[in-house]
Amino acid sequence: MPRRWAFASLALMIALVCTCFILLRNKETTILKDVTVAYIRQQATLMKQKNQELQKEDRLLEQEEKAEERYVLSERKAKRLAEEAKRNRVIQIQNAKLLLENEKLKNKVLREEMEARKARIFAMKESIKAGDYSRSFKSLSPDSSLTSPSAESPAQVKLSKRKPFSSVKQVKLAGKHVKACVGTDCRVRYVPEDVKDWEAANHTMVVMGNGIGVPLGPTVRTPLDPSLAPLRDLPKSATTGQKVSDSISREM
C-alpha cells in the first residue's frame, strides 16, 4: 500500500512538472511573438521615414532637373535666334549690294540714253543748219531693249502679239483638214466642203505677223493690234472648192 502511494505521488509530480513546463513554454512563445511584431513595426516605421526623405530628395532633384532643362532650352533658343539674326544680316547685305548694282546699272543705262539723245539732238541741229530735212535719225536711237525700262523681251513681245487672237471665238468650219507629209515635214491643209457654203457663211481668215493664215468661223470682226495684220476675207474670186483650198494652203 505505501508503495502504490509512492508511485501515484511520483506520477502526480511528473504531471505537474510537465504542465508547468508547457505553460512556461507557451508564455515564452507569446512573448517572443510580441517582440517580433514590435520589431517589424519599428523597422517599417524607420523604412517609411527613409522613404519620405528619399521622396523629398527626389522632388529637389526634379526641380533641379527642370531648372537645367529650362536653361538648356533658353540657351538653345538664344543660339537659334542668333543664327537667324546672322543669316538675316547676310541676306540684308546681299540685298543692299544687289540694290546698289541695280542702281549703278540704271545710272549707266540712263547716261547712255542721255548721251544718245544728245547725239540725236546735235545731229538734228546740224541737219537743220545745213537745210537737210531728209536725214533719218533712227540709227542714232539707243537699243530699246537696253535703255527702255518697260521694254519687253522677245518672249513677252511674242505673247503680246498673240494675245489679240485669243479673244476671237473660233467656230468649227464645215470641211476637213488634210494632213500631208513630205518626209518628216507634215502640214495640215484645210479643205472646205463647198465654196458656196464658204461664201455664204462669210468665213474670215486672220493673217498673223509671220504671214500664216488662220481660218476662223463666222464671227464678228474683232479689232486687233494696229501693228498686226488686220482681218480679211478669203478671195471670193474662187469658183471651186479646190481653188479655195489652194488659197488656204498657200496662206498656211
PDB file of C-alpha atoms in Angstrom:
ATOM      1  CA  MET A   1       0.000   0.000   0.000  1.00  0.00           C
ATOM      2  CA  PRO A   2       2.646   2.571   0.795  1.00  0.00           C
ATOM      3  CA  ARG A   3       4.428   1.595  -2.426  1.00  0.00           C
ATOM      4  CA  ARG A   4       1.349   2.433  -4.518  1.00  0.00           C
ATOM      5  CA  TRP A   5       1.035   5.797  -2.900  1.00  0.00           C
ATOM      6  CA  ALA A   6       4.639   6.480  -3.699  1.00  0.00           C
ATOM      7  CA  PHE A   7       4.125   5.660  -7.419  1.00  0.00           C
ATOM      8  CA  ALA A   8       0.990   7.813  -7.512  1.00  0.00           C
ATOM      9  CA  SER A   9       2.773  10.711  -5.898  1.00  0.00           C
ATOM     10  CA  LEU A  10       5.665  10.381  -8.357  1.00  0.00           C
ATOM     11  CA  ALA A  11       3.285  10.327 -11.315  1.00  0.00           C
ATOM     12  CA  LEU A  12       1.485  13.349  -9.989  1.00  0.00           C
ATOM     13  CA  MET A  13       4.740  15.206  -9.530  1.00  0.00           C
ATOM     14  CA  ILE A  14       5.806  14.380 -13.097  1.00  0.00           C
ATOM     15  CA  ALA A  15       2.466  15.582 -14.428  1.00  0.00           C
ATOM     16  CA  LEU A  16       2.765  18.840 -12.520  1.00  0.00           C
ATOM     17  CA  VAL A  17       6.293  19.410 -13.780  1.00  0.00           C
ATOM     18  CA  CYS A  18       5.224  18.764 -17.392  1.00  0.00           C
ATOM     19  CA  THR A  19       2.264  21.088 -17.051  1.00  0.00           C
ATOM     20  CA  CYS A  20       4.456  23.846 -15.626  1.00  0.00           C
ATOM     21  CA  PHE A  21       6.980  23.340 -18.407  1.00  0.00           C
ATOM     22  CA  ILE A  22       4.285  23.574 -21.087  1.00  0.00           C
ATOM     23  CA  LEU A  23       2.815  26.700 -19.562  1.00  0.00           C
ATOM     24  CA  LEU A  24       6.207  28.371 -19.352  1.00  0.00           C
ATOM     25  CA  ARG A  25       6.973  27.441 -22.956  1.00  0.00           C
ATOM     26  CA  ASN A  26       3.713  28.911 -24.238  1.00  0.00           C
ATOM     27  CA  LYS A  27       4.330  32.119 -22.323  1.00  0.00           C
ATOM     28  CA  GLU A  28       7.819  32.469 -23.753  1.00  0.00           C
ATOM     29  CA  THR A  29       6.448  31.892 -27.286  1.00  0.00           C
ATOM     30  CA  THR A  30       3.831  34.598 -26.791  1.00  0.00           C
ATOM     31  CA  ILE A  31       6.484  36.999 -25.526  1.00  0.00           C
ATOM     32  CA  LEU A  32       8.716  36.198 -28.482  1.00  0.00           C
ATOM     33  CA  LYS A  33       5.839  36.773 -30.885  1.00  0.00           C
ATOM     34  CA  ASP A  34       5.082  40.116 -29.300  1.00  0.00           C
ATOM     35  CA  VAL A  35       8.742  41.119 -29.533  1.00  0.00           C
ATOM     36  CA  THR A  36       8.963  40.085 -33.212  1.00  0.00           C
ATOM     37  CA  VAL A  37       5.847  42.073 -34.262  1.00  0.00           C
ATOM     38  CA  ALA A  38       7.071  45.184 -32.449  1.00  0.00           C
ATOM     39  CA  TYR A  39      10.460  44.914 -34.107  1.00  0.00           C
ATOM     40  CA  ILE A  40       8.940  44.546 -37.550  1.00  0.00           C
ATOM     41  CA  ARG A  41       6.677  47.507 -36.987  1.00  0.00           C
ATOM     42  CA  GLN A  42       9.634  49.557 -35.786  1.00  0.00           C
ATOM     43  CA  GLN A  43      11.609  48.629 -38.873  1.00  0.00           C
ATOM     44  CA  ALA A  44       8.641  49.506 -41.075  1.00  0.00           C
ATOM     45  CA  THR A  45       8.403  52.909 -39.412  1.00  0.00           C
ATOM     46  CA  LEU A  46      12.108  53.545 -39.963  1.00  0.00           C
ATOM     47  CA  MET A  47      11.815  52.480 -43.602  1.00  0.00           C
ATOM     48  CA  LYS A  48       8.849  54.785 -44.069  1.00  0.00           C
ATOM     49  CA  GLN A  49      10.876  57.696 -42.723  1.00  0.00           C
ATOM     50  CA  LYS A  50      13.714  56.856 -45.099  1.00  0.00           C
ATOM     51  CA  ASN A  51      11.263  56.716 -47.996  1.00  0.00           C
ATOM     52  CA  GLN A  52       9.894  60.115 -47.072  1.00  0.00           C
ATOM     53  CA  GLU A  53      13.413  61.529 -47.015  1.00  0.00           C
ATOM     54  CA  LEU A  54      14.103  59.963 -50.402  1.00  0.00           C
ATOM     55  CA  GLN A  55      10.897  61.459 -51.794  1.00  0.00           C
ATOM     56  CA  LYS A  56      11.926  64.908 -50.582  1.00  0.00           C
ATOM     57  CA  GLU A  57      15.344  64.479 -52.167  1.00  0.00           C
ATOM     58  CA  ASP A  58      13.733  63.251 -55.395  1.00  0.00           C
ATOM     59  CA  ARG A  59      11.483  66.329 -55.514  1.00  0.00           C
ATOM     60  CA  LEU A  60      14.524  68.548 -55.076  1.00  0.00           C
ATOM     61  CA  LEU A  61      16.315  66.696 -57.870  1.00  0.00           C
ATOM     62  CA  GLU A  62      13.242  67.038 -60.092  1.00  0.00           C
ATOM     63  CA  GLN A  63      13.166  70.784 -59.525  1.00  0.00           C
ATOM     64  CA  GLU A  64      16.868  70.993 -60.316  1.00  0.00           C
ATOM     65  CA  GLU A  65      16.346  68.930 -63.488  1.00  0.00           C
ATOM     66  CA  LYS A  66      13.535  71.207 -64.655  1.00  0.00           C
ATOM     67  CA  ALA A  67      15.689  74.242 -63.994  1.00  0.00           C
ATOM     68  CA  GLU A  68      18.500  72.716 -66.088  1.00  0.00           C
ATOM     69  CA  GLU A  69      16.055  71.908 -68.882  1.00  0.00           C
ATOM     70  CA  ARG A  70      14.753  75.475 -68.882  1.00  0.00           C
ATOM     71  CA  TYR A  71      18.294  76.770 -69.026  1.00  0.00           C
ATOM     72  CA  VAL A  72      19.185  74.452 -71.915  1.00  0.00           C
ATOM     73  CA  LEU A  73      16.045  75.447 -73.815  1.00  0.00           C
ATOM     74  CA  SER A  74      16.719  79.134 -73.266  1.00  0.00           C
ATOM     75  CA  GLU A  75      20.313  78.757 -74.437  1.00  0.00           C
ATOM     76  CA  ARG A  76      19.187  76.760 -77.477  1.00  0.00           C
ATOM     77  CA  LYS A  77      16.590  79.391 -78.334  1.00  0.00           C
ATOM     78  CA  ALA A  78      19.127  82.178 -77.904  1.00  0.00           C
ATOM     79  CA  LYS A  79      21.564  80.331 -80.167  1.00  0.00           C
ATOM     80  CA  ARG A  80      18.889  79.783 -82.814  1.00  0.00           C
ATOM     81  CA  LEU A  81      17.873  83.435 -82.684  1.00  0.00           C
ATOM     82  CA  ALA A  82      21.498  84.471 -83.028  1.00  0.00           C
ATOM     83  CA  GLU A  83      21.937  82.230 -86.080  1.00  0.00           C
ATOM     84  CA  GLU A  84      18.746  83.578 -87.637  1.00  0.00           C
ATOM     85  CA  ALA A  85      19.867  87.130 -86.994  1.00  0.00           C
ATOM     86  CA  LYS A  86      23.206  86.326 -88.614  1.00  0.00           C
ATOM     87  CA  ARG A  87      21.523  84.827 -91.684  1.00  0.00           C
ATOM     88  CA  ASN A  88      19.153  87.785 -91.920  1.00  0.00           C
ATOM     89  CA  ARG A  89      22.099  90.125 -91.706  1.00  0.00           C
ATOM     90  CA  VAL A  90      23.834  88.324 -94.572  1.00  0.00           C
ATOM     91  CA  ILE A  91      20.644  88.448 -96.638  1.00  0.00           C
ATOM     92  CA  GLN A  92      20.221  92.154 -95.931  1.00  0.00           C
ATOM     93  CA  ILE A  93      23.792  92.799 -97.025  1.00  0.00           C
ATOM     94  CA  GLN A  94      23.242  90.830-100.233  1.00  0.00           C
ATOM     95  CA  ASN A  95      20.007  92.685-100.934  1.00  0.00           C
ATOM     96  CA  ALA A  96      21.719  96.004-100.342  1.00  0.00           C
ATOM     97  CA  LYS A  97      24.523  95.020-102.731  1.00  0.00           C
ATOM     98  CA  LEU A  98      22.006  93.953-105.376  1.00  0.00           C
ATOM     99  CA  LEU A  99      20.126  97.215-104.942  1.00  0.00           C
ATOM    100  CA  LEU A 100      23.364  99.136-105.366  1.00  0.00           C
ATOM    101  CA  GLU A 101      24.256  97.154-108.501  1.00  0.00           C
ATOM    102  CA  ASN A 102      20.794  97.766-109.932  1.00  0.00           C
ATOM    103  CA  GLU A 103      21.063 101.470-109.296  1.00  0.00           C
ATOM    104  CA  LYS A 104      24.507 101.519-110.917  1.00  0.00           C
ATOM    105  CA  LEU A 105      23.193  99.703-113.974  1.00  0.00           C
ATOM    106  CA  LYS A 106      20.214 102.030-114.138  1.00  0.00           C
ATOM    107  CA  ASN A 107      22.538 105.022-113.890  1.00  0.00           C
ATOM    108  CA  LYS A 108      24.693 103.606-116.676  1.00  0.00           C
ATOM    109  CA  VAL A 109      21.703 102.975-118.922  1.00  0.00           C
ATOM    110  CA  LEU A 110      20.284 106.434-118.271  1.00  0.00           C
ATOM    111  CA  ARG A 111      23.642 108.022-119.054  1.00  0.00           C
ATOM    112  CA  GLU A 112      23.896 106.067-122.297  1.00  0.00           C
ATOM    113  CA  GLU A 113      20.372 107.063-123.250  1.00  0.00           C
ATOM    114  CA  MET A 114      21.092 110.680-122.403  1.00  0.00           C
ATOM    115  CA  GLU A 115      24.283 110.643-124.474  1.00  0.00           C
ATOM    116  CA  ALA A 116      22.418 109.077-127.385  1.00  0.00           C
ATOM    117  CA  ARG A 117      19.670 111.693-127.083  1.00  0.00           C
ATOM    118  CA  LYS A 118      22.257 114.478-127.021  1.00  0.00           C
ATOM    119  CA  ALA A 119      23.851 112.992-130.121  1.00  0.00           C
ATOM    120  CA  ARG A 120      20.480 112.905-131.887  1.00  0.00           C
ATOM    121  CA  ILE A 121      19.721 116.499-130.905  1.00  0.00           C
ATOM    122  CA  PHE A 122      23.145 117.609-132.093  1.00  0.00           C
ATOM    123  CA  ALA A 123      22.698 115.761-135.383  1.00  0.00           C
ATOM    124  CA  MET A 124      19.250 117.312-135.810  1.00  0.00           C
ATOM    125  CA  LYS A 125      20.635 120.791-135.200  1.00  0.00           C
ATOM    126  CA  GLU A 126      23.434 120.208-137.686  1.00  0.00           C
ATOM    127  CA  SER A 127      20.944 118.905-140.235  1.00  0.00           C
ATOM    128  CA  ILE A 128      18.690 121.922-139.669  1.00  0.00           C
ATOM    129  CA  LYS A 129      21.628 124.267-140.109  1.00  0.00           C
ATOM    130  CA  ALA A 130      22.560 122.517-143.332  1.00  0.00           C
ATOM    131  CA  GLY A 131      18.952 122.591-144.543  1.00  0.00           C
ATOM    132  CA  ASP A 132      18.801 118.809-144.868  1.00  0.00           C
ATOM    133  CA  TYR A 133      15.450 117.557-143.612  1.00  0.00           C
ATOM    134  CA  SER A 134      15.518 114.114-145.245  1.00  0.00           C
ATOM    135  CA  ARG A 135      18.038 112.529-142.929  1.00  0.00           C
ATOM    136  CA  SER A 136      16.875 109.664-140.716  1.00  0.00           C
ATOM    137  CA  PHE A 137      17.907 109.722-137.085  1.00  0.00           C
ATOM    138  CA  LYS A 138      16.702 106.227-136.218  1.00  0.00           C
ATOM    139  CA  SER A 139      20.229 104.870-136.401  1.00  0.00           C
ATOM    140  CA  LEU A 140      21.164 107.129-133.534  1.00  0.00           C
ATOM    141  CA  SER A 141      18.411 105.765-131.293  1.00  0.00           C
ATOM    142  CA  PRO A 142      19.656 103.593-128.450  1.00  0.00           C
ATOM    143  CA  ASP A 143      18.679  99.960-128.222  1.00  0.00           C
ATOM    144  CA  SER A 144      15.207  99.922-126.703  1.00  0.00           C
ATOM    145  CA  SER A 145      15.811  96.519-125.139  1.00  0.00           C
ATOM    146  CA  LEU A 146      18.613  98.028-123.057  1.00  0.00           C
ATOM    147  CA  THR A 147      17.526 101.603-122.414  1.00  0.00           C
ATOM    148  CA  SER A 148      13.774 101.436-122.007  1.00  0.00           C
ATOM    149  CA  PRO A 149      12.747 100.334-118.509  1.00  0.00           C
ATOM    150  CA  SER A 150       9.452  98.994-119.865  1.00  0.00           C
ATOM    151  CA  ALA A 151      10.989  97.190-122.835  1.00  0.00           C
ATOM    152  CA  GLU A 152       9.660  93.733-123.443  1.00  0.00           C
ATOM    153  CA  SER A 153      11.752  90.663-124.012  1.00  0.00           C
ATOM    154  CA  PRO A 154      11.249  88.732-127.292  1.00  0.00           C
ATOM    155  CA  ALA A 155       9.131  86.153-125.493  1.00  0.00           C
ATOM    156  CA  GLN A 156       6.957  88.866-123.978  1.00  0.00           C
ATOM    157  CA  VAL A 157       6.590  90.627-127.321  1.00  0.00           C
ATOM    158  CA  LYS A 158       5.575  87.352-128.920  1.00  0.00           C
ATOM    159  CA  LEU A 159       2.944  86.732-126.267  1.00  0.00           C
ATOM    160  CA  SER A 160       1.595  90.251-126.514  1.00  0.00           C
ATOM    161  CA  LYS A 161       1.227  89.911-130.282  1.00  0.00           C
ATOM    162  CA  ARG A 162      -0.640  86.657-129.949  1.00  0.00           C
ATOM    163  CA  LYS A 163      -2.920  87.937-127.218  1.00  0.00           C
ATOM    164  CA  PRO A 164      -5.491  89.711-129.507  1.00  0.00           C
ATOM    165  CA  PHE A 165      -6.200  86.485-131.390  1.00  0.00           C
ATOM    166  CA  SER A 166      -7.200  84.683-128.206  1.00  0.00           C
ATOM    167  CA  SER A 167     -10.291  86.883-127.936  1.00  0.00           C
ATOM    168  CA  VAL A 168     -11.656  85.721-131.304  1.00  0.00           C
ATOM    169  CA  LYS A 169     -14.069  82.836-130.919  1.00  0.00           C
ATOM    170  CA  GLN A 170     -13.152  80.087-133.352  1.00  0.00           C
ATOM    171  CA  VAL A 171     -16.004  78.121-134.929  1.00  0.00           C
ATOM    172  CA  LYS A 172     -15.541  74.663-136.379  1.00  0.00           C
ATOM    173  CA  LEU A 173     -15.520  75.021-140.140  1.00  0.00           C
ATOM    174  CA  ALA A 174     -17.520  72.831-142.486  1.00  0.00           C
ATOM    175  CA  GLY A 175     -14.963  70.669-144.190  1.00  0.00           C
ATOM    176  CA  LYS A 176     -11.961  68.615-143.274  1.00  0.00           C
ATOM    177  CA  HIS A 177      -8.281  69.018-142.528  1.00  0.00           C
ATOM    178  CA  VAL A 178      -5.978  67.027-144.783  1.00  0.00           C
ATOM    179  CA  LYS A 179      -2.579  66.123-143.373  1.00  0.00           C
ATOM    180  CA  ALA A 180       0.190  65.912-145.964  1.00  0.00           C
ATOM    181  CA  CYS A 181       3.708  64.794-145.081  1.00  0.00           C
ATOM    182  CA  VAL A 182       6.884  65.166-147.109  1.00  0.00           C
ATOM    183  CA  GLY A 183       9.436  63.121-145.234  1.00  0.00           C
ATOM    184  CA  THR A 184       9.315  64.333-141.655  1.00  0.00           C
ATOM    185  CA  ASP A 185       7.710  67.683-142.583  1.00  0.00           C
ATOM    186  CA  CYS A 186       3.942  67.354-142.038  1.00  0.00           C
ATOM    187  CA  ARG A 187       1.435  70.135-142.662  1.00  0.00           C
ATOM    188  CA  VAL A 188      -2.325  70.260-142.261  1.00  0.00           C
ATOM    189  CA  ARG A 189      -4.342  71.829-145.085  1.00  0.00           C
ATOM    190  CA  TYR A 190      -7.959  72.834-144.629  1.00  0.00           C
ATOM    191  CA  VAL A 191     -10.342  71.804-147.409  1.00  0.00           C
ATOM    192  CA  PRO A 192     -13.870  73.302-147.252  1.00  0.00           C
ATOM    193  CA  GLU A 193     -16.863  71.305-148.405  1.00  0.00           C
ATOM    194  CA  ASP A 194     -18.057  73.787-150.985  1.00  0.00           C
ATOM    195  CA  VAL A 195     -17.078  77.292-151.974  1.00  0.00           C
ATOM    196  CA  LYS A 196     -20.736  78.382-151.933  1.00  0.00           C
ATOM    197  CA  ASP A 197     -21.101  77.277-148.330  1.00  0.00           C
ATOM    198  CA  TRP A 198     -17.834  79.051-147.572  1.00  0.00           C
ATOM    199  CA  GLU A 199     -19.011  82.345-149.054  1.00  0.00           C
ATOM    200  CA  ALA A 200     -22.496  82.029-147.565  1.00  0.00           C
ATOM    201  CA  ALA A 201     -21.057  81.567-144.094  1.00  0.00           C
ATOM    202  CA  ASN A 202     -18.850  84.658-144.573  1.00  0.00           C
ATOM    203  CA  HIS A 203     -15.789  82.955-143.187  1.00  0.00           C
ATOM    204  CA  THR A 204     -12.773  85.115-142.482  1.00  0.00           C
ATOM    205  CA  MET A 205      -9.100  84.485-142.078  1.00  0.00           C
ATOM    206  CA  VAL A 206      -6.620  86.063-139.698  1.00  0.00           C
ATOM    207  CA  VAL A 207      -3.258  86.822-141.254  1.00  0.00           C
ATOM    208  CA  MET A 208      -0.701  86.614-138.454  1.00  0.00           C
ATOM    209  CA  GLY A 209       2.519  88.550-138.252  1.00  0.00           C
ATOM    210  CA  ASN A 210       4.562  85.719-139.739  1.00  0.00           C
ATOM    211  CA  GLY A 211       2.298  85.555-142.804  1.00  0.00           C
ATOM    212  CA  ILE A 212       0.463  82.369-141.826  1.00  0.00           C
ATOM    213  CA  GLY A 213      -3.278  82.494-142.413  1.00  0.00           C
ATOM    214  CA  VAL A 214      -5.516  81.052-139.728  1.00  0.00           C
ATOM    215  CA  PRO A 215      -9.116  80.352-140.881  1.00  0.00           C
ATOM    216  CA  LEU A 216     -11.842  81.285-138.436  1.00  0.00           C
ATOM    217  CA  GLY A 217     -15.525  80.523-138.290  1.00  0.00           C
ATOM    218  CA  PRO A 218     -18.360  83.002-138.853  1.00  0.00           C
ATOM    219  CA  THR A 219     -17.696  85.620-136.205  1.00  0.00           C
ATOM    220  CA  VAL A 220     -17.969  89.351-135.784  1.00  0.00           C
ATOM    221  CA  ARG A 221     -14.822  91.187-136.742  1.00  0.00           C
ATOM    222  CA  THR A 222     -12.670  91.911-133.731  1.00  0.00           C
ATOM    223  CA  PRO A 223     -10.355  94.951-133.682  1.00  0.00           C
ATOM    224  CA  LEU A 224      -6.769  93.793-133.334  1.00  0.00           C
ATOM    225  CA  ASP A 225      -3.494  95.451-132.544  1.00  0.00           C
ATOM    226  CA  PRO A 226      -2.703  98.074-135.237  1.00  0.00           C
ATOM    227  CA  SER A 227       0.813  96.679-135.500  1.00  0.00           C
ATOM    228  CA  LEU A 228      -0.592  93.334-136.628  1.00  0.00           C
ATOM    229  CA  ALA A 229      -2.198  92.408-139.930  1.00  0.00           C
ATOM    230  CA  PRO A 230      -5.984  93.022-139.966  1.00  0.00           C
ATOM    231  CA  LEU A 231      -8.732  90.527-140.670  1.00  0.00           C
ATOM    232  CA  ARG A 232      -9.528  89.911-144.296  1.00  0.00           C
ATOM    233  CA  ASP A 233     -11.962  87.728-146.201  1.00  0.00           C
ATOM    234  CA  LEU A 234     -10.912  84.873-148.358  1.00  0.00           C
ATOM    235  CA  PRO A 235     -10.840  85.814-152.041  1.00  0.00           C
ATOM    236  CA  LYS A 236     -14.352  85.451-153.447  1.00  0.00           C
ATOM    237  CA  SER A 237     -12.985  85.093-156.973  1.00  0.00           C
ATOM    238  CA  ALA A 238     -12.536  81.383-156.343  1.00  0.00           C
ATOM    239  CA  THR A 239     -15.236  79.332-158.041  1.00  0.00           C
ATOM    240  CA  THR A 240     -14.355  75.846-156.845  1.00  0.00           C
ATOM    241  CA  GLY A 241     -13.518  74.274-153.548  1.00  0.00           C
ATOM    242  CA  GLN A 242     -10.103  73.302-154.905  1.00  0.00           C
ATOM    243  CA  LYS A 243      -9.208  76.957-155.580  1.00  0.00           C
ATOM    244  CA  VAL A 244     -10.274  77.982-152.089  1.00  0.00           C
ATOM    245  CA  SER A 245      -8.313  75.143-150.535  1.00  0.00           C
ATOM    246  CA  ASP A 246      -5.277  76.045-152.639  1.00  0.00           C
ATOM    247  CA  SER A 247      -5.504  79.639-151.485  1.00  0.00           C
ATOM    248  CA  ILE A 248      -5.722  78.500-147.846  1.00  0.00           C
ATOM    249  CA  SER A 249      -2.814  76.138-148.284  1.00  0.00           C
ATOM    250  CA  ARG A 250      -0.728  78.977-149.707  1.00  0.00           C
ATOM    251  CA  GLU A 251      -1.592  81.120-146.708  1.00  0.00           C
ATOM    252  CA  MET A 252      -0.806  78.268-144.275  1.00  0.00           C
TER     253      MET A 252
END
